[in-house]
CSV table of C-alpha atoms and ligand atoms in Angstrom, one decimal:
chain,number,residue,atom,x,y,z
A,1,UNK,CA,0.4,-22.1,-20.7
A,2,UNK,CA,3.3,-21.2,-23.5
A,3,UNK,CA,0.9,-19.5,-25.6
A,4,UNK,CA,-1.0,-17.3,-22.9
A,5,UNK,CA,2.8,-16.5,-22.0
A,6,UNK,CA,3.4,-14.5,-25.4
A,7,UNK,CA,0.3,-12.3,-24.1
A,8,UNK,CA,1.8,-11.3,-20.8
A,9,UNK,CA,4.1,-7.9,-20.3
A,10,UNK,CA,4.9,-5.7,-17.6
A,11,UNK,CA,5.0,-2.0,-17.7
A,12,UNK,CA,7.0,0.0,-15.9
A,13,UNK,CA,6.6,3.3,-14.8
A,14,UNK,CA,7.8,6.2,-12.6
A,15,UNK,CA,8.6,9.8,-13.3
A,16,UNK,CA,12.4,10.7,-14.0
A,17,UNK,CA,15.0,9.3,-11.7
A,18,UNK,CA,13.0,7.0,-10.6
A,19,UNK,CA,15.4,4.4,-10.7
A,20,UNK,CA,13.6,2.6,-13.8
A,21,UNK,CA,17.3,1.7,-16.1
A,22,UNK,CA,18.8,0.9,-13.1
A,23,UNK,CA,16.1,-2.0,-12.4
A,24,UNK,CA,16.1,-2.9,-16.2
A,25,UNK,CA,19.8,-3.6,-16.1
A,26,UNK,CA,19.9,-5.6,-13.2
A,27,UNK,CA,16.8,-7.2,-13.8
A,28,UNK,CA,18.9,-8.5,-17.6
A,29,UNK,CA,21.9,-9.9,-15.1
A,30,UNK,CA,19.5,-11.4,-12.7
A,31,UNK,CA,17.8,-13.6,-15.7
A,32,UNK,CA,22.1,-13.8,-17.4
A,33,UNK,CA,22.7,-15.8,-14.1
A,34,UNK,CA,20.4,-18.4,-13.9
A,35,UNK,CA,19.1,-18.4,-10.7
A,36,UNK,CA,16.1,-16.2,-10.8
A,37,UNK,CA,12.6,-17.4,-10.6
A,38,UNK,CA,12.4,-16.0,-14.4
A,39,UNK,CA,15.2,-17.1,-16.8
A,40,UNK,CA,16.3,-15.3,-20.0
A,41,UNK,CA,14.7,-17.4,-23.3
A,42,UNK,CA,17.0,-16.6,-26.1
A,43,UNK,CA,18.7,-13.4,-26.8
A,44,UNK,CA,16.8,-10.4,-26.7
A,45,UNK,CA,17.0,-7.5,-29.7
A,46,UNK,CA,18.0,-5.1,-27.1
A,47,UNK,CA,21.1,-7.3,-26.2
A,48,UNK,CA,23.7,-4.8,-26.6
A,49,UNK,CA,22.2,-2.0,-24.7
A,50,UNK,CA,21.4,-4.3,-21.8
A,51,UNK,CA,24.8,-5.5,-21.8
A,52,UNK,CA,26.4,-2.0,-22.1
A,53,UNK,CA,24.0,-1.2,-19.0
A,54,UNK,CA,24.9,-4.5,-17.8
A,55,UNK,CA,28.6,-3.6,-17.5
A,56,UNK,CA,27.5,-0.7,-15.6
A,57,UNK,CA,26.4,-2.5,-12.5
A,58,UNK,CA,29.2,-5.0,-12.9
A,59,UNK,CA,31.7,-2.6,-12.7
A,60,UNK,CA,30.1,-0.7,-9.8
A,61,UNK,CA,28.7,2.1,-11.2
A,62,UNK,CA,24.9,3.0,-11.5
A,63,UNK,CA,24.0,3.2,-14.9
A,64,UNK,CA,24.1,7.2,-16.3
A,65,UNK,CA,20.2,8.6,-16.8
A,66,UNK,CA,18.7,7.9,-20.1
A,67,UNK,CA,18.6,10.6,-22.2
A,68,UNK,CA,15.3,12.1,-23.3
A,69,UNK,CA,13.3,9.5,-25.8
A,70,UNK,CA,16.4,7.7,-27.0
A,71,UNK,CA,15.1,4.5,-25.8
A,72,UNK,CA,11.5,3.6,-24.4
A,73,UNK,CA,10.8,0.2,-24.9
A,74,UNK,CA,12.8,-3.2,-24.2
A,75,UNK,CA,11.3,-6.7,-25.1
A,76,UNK,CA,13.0,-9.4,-23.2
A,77,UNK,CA,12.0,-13.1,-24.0
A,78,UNK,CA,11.5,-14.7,-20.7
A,79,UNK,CA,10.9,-18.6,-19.4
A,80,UNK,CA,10.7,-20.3,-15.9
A,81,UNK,CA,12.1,-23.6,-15.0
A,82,UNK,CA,10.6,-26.8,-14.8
A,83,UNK,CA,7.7,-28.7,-16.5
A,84,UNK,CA,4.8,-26.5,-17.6
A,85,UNK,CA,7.2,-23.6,-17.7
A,86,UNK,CA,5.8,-20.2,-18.5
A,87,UNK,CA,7.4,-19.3,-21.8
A,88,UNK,CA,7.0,-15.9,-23.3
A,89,UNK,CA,7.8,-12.5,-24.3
A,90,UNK,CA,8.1,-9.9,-21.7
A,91,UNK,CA,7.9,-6.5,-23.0
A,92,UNK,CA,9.1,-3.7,-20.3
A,93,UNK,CA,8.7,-0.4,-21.8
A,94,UNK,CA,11.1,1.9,-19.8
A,95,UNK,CA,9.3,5.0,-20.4
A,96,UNK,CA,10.9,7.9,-20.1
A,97,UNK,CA,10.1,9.7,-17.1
A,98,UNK,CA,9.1,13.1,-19.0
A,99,UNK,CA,6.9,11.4,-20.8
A,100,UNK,CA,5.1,10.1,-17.7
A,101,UNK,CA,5.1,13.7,-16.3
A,102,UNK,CA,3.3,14.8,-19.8
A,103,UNK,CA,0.7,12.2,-20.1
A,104,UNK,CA,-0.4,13.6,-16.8
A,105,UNK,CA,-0.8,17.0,-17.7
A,106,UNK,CA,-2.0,16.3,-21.2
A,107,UNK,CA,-4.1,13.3,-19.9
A,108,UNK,CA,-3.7,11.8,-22.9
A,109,UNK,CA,-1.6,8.9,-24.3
A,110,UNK,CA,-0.2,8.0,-27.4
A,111,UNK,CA,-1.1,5.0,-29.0
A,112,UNK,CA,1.9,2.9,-28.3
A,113,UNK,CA,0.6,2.6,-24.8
A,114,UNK,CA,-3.1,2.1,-25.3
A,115,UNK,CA,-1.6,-1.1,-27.4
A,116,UNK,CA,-0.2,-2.4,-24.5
A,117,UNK,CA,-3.0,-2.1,-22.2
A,118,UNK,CA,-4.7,-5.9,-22.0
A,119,UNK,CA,-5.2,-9.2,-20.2
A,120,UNK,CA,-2.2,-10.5,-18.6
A,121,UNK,CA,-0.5,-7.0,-18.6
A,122,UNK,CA,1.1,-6.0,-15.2
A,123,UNK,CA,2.5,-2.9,-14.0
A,124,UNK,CA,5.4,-1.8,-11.7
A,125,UNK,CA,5.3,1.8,-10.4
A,126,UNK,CA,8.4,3.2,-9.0
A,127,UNK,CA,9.5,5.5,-6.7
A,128,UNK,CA,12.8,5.8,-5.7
A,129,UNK,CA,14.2,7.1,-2.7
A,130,UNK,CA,16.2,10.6,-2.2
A,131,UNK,CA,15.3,11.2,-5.4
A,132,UNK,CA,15.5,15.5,-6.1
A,133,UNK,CA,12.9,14.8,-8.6
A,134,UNK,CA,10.5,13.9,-6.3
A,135,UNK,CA,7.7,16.0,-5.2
A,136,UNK,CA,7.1,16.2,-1.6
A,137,UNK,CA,3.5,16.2,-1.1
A,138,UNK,CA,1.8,19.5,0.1
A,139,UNK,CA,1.9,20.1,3.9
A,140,UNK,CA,-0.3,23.1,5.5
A,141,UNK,CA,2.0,25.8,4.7
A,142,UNK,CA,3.1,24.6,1.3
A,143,UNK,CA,-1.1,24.4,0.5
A,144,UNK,CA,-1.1,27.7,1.6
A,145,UNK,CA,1.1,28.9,-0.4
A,146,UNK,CA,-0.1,27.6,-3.5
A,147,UNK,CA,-3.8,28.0,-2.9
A,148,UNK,CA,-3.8,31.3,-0.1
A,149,UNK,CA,-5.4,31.9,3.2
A,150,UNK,CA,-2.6,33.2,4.9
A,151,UNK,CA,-0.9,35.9,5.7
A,152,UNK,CA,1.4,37.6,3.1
A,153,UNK,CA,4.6,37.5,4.5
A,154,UNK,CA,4.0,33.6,4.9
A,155,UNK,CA,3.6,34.2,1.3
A,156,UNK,CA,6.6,36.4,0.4
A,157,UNK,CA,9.3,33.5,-0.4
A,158,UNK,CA,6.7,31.3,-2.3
A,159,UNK,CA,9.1,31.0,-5.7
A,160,UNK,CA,8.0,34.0,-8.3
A,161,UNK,CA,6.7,32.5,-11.7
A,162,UNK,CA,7.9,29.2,-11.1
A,163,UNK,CA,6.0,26.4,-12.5
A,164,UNK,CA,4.6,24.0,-9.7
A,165,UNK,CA,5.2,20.4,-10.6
A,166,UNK,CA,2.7,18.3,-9.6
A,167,UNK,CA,3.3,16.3,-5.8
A,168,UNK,CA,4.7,13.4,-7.5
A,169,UNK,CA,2.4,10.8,-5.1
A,170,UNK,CA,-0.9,12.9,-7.1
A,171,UNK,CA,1.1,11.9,-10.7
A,172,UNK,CA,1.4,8.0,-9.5
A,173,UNK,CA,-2.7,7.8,-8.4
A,174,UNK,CA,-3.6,9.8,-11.5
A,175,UNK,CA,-1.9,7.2,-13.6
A,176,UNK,CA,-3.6,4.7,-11.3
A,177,UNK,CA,-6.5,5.6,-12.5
A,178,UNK,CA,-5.9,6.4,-16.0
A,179,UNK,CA,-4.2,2.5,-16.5
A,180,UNK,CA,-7.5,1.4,-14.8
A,181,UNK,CA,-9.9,2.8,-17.5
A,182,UNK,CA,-7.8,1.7,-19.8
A,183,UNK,CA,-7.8,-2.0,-18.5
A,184,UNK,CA,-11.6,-1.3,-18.0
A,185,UNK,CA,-11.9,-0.6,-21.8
A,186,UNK,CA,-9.6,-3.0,-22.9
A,187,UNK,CA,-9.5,-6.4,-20.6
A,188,UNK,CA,-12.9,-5.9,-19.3
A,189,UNK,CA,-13.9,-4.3,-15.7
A,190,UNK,CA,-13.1,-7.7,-13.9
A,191,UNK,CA,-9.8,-7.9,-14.7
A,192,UNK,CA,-7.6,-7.4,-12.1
A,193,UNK,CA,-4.3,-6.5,-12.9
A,194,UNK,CA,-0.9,-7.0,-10.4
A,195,UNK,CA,0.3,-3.6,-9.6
A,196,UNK,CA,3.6,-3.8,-8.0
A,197,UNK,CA,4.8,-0.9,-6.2
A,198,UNK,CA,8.2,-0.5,-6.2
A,199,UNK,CA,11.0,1.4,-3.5
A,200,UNK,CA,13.8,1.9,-5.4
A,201,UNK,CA,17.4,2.6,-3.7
A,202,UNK,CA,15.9,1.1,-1.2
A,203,UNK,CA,19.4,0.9,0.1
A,204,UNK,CA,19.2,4.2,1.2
A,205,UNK,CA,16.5,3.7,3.5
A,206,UNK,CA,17.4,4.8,7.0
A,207,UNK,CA,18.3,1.5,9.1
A,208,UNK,CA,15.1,1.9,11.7
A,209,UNK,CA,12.8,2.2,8.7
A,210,UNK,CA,13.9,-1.0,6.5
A,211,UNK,CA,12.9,-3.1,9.2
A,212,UNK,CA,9.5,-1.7,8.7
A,213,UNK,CA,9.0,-2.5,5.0
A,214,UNK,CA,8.3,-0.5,1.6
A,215,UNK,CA,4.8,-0.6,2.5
A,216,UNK,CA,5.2,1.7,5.8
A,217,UNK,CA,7.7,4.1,3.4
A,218,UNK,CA,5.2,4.4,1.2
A,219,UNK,CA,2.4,5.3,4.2
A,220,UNK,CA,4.8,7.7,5.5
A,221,UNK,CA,6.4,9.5,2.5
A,222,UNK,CA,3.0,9.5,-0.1
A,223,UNK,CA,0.2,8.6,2.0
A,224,UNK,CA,-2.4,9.8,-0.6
A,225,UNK,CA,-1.1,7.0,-2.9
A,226,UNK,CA,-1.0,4.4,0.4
A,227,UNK,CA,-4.8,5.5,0.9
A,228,UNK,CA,-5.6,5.3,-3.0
A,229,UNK,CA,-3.8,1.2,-3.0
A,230,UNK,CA,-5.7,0.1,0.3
A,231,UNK,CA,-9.0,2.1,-1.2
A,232,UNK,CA,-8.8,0.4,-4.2
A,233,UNK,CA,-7.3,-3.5,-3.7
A,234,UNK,CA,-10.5,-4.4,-5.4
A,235,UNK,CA,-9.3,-3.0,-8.3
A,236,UNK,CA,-5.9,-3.5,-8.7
A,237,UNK,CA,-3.7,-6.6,-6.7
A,238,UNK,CA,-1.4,-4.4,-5.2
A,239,UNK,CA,2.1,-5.5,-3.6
A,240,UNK,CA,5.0,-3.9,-2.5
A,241,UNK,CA,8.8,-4.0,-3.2
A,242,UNK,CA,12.3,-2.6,-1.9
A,243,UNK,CA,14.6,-2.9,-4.3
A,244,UNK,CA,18.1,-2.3,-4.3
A,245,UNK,CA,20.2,-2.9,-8.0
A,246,UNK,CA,23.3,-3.2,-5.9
A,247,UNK,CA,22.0,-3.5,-1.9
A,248,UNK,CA,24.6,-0.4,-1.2
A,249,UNK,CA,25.1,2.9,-2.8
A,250,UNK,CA,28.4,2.8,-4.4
A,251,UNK,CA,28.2,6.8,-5.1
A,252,UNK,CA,28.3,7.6,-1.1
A,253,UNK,CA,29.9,4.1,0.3
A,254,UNK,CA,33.3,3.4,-0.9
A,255,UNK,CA,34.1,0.6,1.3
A,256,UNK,CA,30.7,-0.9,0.4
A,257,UNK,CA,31.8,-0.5,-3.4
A,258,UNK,CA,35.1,-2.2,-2.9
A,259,UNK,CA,33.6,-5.2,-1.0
A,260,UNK,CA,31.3,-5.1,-3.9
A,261,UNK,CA,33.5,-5.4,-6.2
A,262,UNK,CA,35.4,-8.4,-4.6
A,263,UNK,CA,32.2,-10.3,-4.4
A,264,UNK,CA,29.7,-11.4,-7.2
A,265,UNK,CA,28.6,-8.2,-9.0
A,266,UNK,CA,26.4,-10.8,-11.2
A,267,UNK,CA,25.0,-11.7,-8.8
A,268,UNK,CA,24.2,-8.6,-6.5
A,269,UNK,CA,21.2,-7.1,-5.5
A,270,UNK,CA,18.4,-7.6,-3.3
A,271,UNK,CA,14.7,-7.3,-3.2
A,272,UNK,CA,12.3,-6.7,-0.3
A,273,UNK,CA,8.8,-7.9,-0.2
A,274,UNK,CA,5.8,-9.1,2.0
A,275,UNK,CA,4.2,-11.5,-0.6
A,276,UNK,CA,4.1,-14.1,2.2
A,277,UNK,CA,2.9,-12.0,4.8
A,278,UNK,CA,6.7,-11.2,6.5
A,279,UNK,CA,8.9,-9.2,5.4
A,280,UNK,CA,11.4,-10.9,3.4
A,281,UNK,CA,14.6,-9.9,1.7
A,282,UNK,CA,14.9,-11.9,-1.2
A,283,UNK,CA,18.3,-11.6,-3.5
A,284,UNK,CA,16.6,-12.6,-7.0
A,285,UNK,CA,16.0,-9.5,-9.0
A,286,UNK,CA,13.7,-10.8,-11.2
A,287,UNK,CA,11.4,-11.1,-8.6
A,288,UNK,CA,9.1,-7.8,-9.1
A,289,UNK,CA,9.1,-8.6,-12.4
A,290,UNK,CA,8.0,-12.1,-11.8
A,291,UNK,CA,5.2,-11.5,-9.7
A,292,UNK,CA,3.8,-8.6,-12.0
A,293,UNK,CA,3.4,-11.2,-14.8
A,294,UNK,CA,1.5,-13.4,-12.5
A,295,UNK,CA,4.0,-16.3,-12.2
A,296,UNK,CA,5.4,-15.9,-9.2
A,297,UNK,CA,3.4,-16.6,-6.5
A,298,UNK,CA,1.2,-18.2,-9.9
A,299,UNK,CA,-1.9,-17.1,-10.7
A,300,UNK,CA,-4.0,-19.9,-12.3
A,301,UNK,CA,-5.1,-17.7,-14.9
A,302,UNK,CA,-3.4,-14.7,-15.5
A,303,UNK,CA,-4.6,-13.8,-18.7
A,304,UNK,CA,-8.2,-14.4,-18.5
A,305,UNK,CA,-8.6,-13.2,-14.7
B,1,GDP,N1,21.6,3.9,-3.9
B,1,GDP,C1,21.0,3.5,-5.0
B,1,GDP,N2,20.8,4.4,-6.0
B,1,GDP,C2,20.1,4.0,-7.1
B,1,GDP,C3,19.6,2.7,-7.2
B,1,GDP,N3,18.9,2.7,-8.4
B,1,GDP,C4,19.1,3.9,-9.0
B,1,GDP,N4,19.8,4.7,-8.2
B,1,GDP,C5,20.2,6.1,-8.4
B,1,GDP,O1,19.1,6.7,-9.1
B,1,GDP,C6,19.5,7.4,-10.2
B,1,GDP,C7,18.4,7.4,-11.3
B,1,GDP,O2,18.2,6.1,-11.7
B,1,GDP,P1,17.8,5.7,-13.2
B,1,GDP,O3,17.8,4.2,-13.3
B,1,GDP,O4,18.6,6.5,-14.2
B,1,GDP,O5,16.3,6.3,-13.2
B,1,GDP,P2,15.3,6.5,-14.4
B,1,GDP,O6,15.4,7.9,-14.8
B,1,GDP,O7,13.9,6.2,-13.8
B,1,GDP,O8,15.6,5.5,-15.5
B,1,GDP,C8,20.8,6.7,-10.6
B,1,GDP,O9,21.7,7.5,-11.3
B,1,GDP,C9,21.4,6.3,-9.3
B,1,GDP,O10,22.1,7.4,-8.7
B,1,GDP,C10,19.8,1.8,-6.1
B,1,GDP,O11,19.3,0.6,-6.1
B,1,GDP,N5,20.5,2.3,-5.1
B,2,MG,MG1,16.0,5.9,-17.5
């Protein structure tokens, strides 16, 4: 299995503030611990920027917002325990979220990402919550707005000359469908790639509604994308994640940042998933990750399903 490992990466994408560094950096102290299903497998090149974003988390801060193109792609050498362990080179591209935004418009690529298109590549789409970047999708006055058929003072305070960004649930199916022409052209129609959709700050998901699961968020915040995933599971193995790089907000919870800080910072985080069929909170960060490279639960043949 070592050498179909070195074929298997993960790309990661979700517009601007979508909580994308933030999951990188805890993602390099979940595999620094030890504990994770995935464990690091050397030193990566990018060791110094995931330590500095490392440090970060440990010192209970979210990590500042990359700035525009100054970093895009991450390769981190991964392994799993145990006998027969999967051994190989993750590559997460941590695409800046601008660029996502622009391949949509454009619908157009550059070559960088056709490249990493192929069998045994996974995907992780993210969307984070109470992002302001986010954009809500269209109810029946907002669509009215934007395309008529209503009066004009309903009308009047639609924003002059503004530039309407795309719903950002219409981005995320667009580049659904764009990554599975790709995987058509390059990995063959019958490859099915793991598509992990992932809730990030899932932290700040109102109490009644965590119970429930990322997969009801998702139904009831972008329910165009929820239709396009339960349209298209024939396509794509979908799953869903919570994920929290801390499992509070230390911006609006200073008594969760001090206990935070008393505890295991290494160690923090959690992720929550229905891989098993209940929901589950799981504290291993690498587990999105994991799963989107087909090792966790295993896939007996990731590269060449
Ligand atoms: N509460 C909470 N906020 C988060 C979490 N992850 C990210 N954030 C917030 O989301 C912002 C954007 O995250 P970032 O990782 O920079 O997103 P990117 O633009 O997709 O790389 C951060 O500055 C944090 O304020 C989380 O797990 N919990
Ligand atoms: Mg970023």
């Amino acid at each position: 299995m070592g050498d179909l490992g070195q074929q298997r990466s993960v790309l990661l994408v979700g517009v601007h503030d979508a909580g994308k560094t933030n999951l990188l950096f805890r993602f390099w102290l979940a595999l620094d611990s030890g504990q994770g299903i995935l464990l690091k497998d050397g030193l990566p090149d990018d060791f110094e920027y995931l330590k500095t974003g490392g440090d970060y988390l440990l010192k209970g801060q979210f990590a500042p917002h990359t700035p525009q193109d100054v970093r895009d792609q991450t390769e981190i050498p991964v392994k799993t325990a145990g006998e027969g362990a999967f051994r190989g080179k993750l590559v997460v591209p941590d695409i800046p979220g601008e660029q996502v935004l622009r391949v949509f418009k454009a619908r157009q690529w550059p070559p960088y990402w056709e490249q990493q298109i192929k069998r045994g590549c996974g995907c992780l789409l993210m969307l984070r919550v109470d992002s302001d970047e986010i954009v809500a999708p269209l109810d029946w006055v907002g669509c009215a707005k934007l395309y008529g058929g209503v009066p004009v003072d309903a009308v009047a305070d639609a924003e002059e000359g503004e530039e309407k960004k795309p719903p950002t649930q219409v981005v995320m199916v667009e580049w659904l469908q764009f990554l599975r022409t790709a995987f058509t052209a390059k990995a063959g129609a019958a490859y099915r790639p793991r598509v992990g959709i992932v809730v990030s700050a899932w932290d700040l998901v109102v109490e009644e509604q965590k119970a429930l699961g990322p997969v009801a968020w998702i139904k009831a915040n972008f329910p165009l994308l929820h239709q396009f995933i339960e349209a298209n599971d024939d396509e794509f193995e979908f799953a869903y994640f919570g994920v929290s790089v801390a499992d509070g907000d230390f911006d609006k919870d200073e008594e969760f940042k001090a206990k935070y800080l008393e505890g295991t910072p290494k160690k923090a985080g959690a992720i929550v998933h229905s891989l098993y069929g209940m929901i589950e909170k799981s504290p291993d960060c690498t587990l999105p990750v994991a799963w989107a490279l087909g090792v966790y639960p295993a896939k007996e043949d990731p590269v060449s399903q």
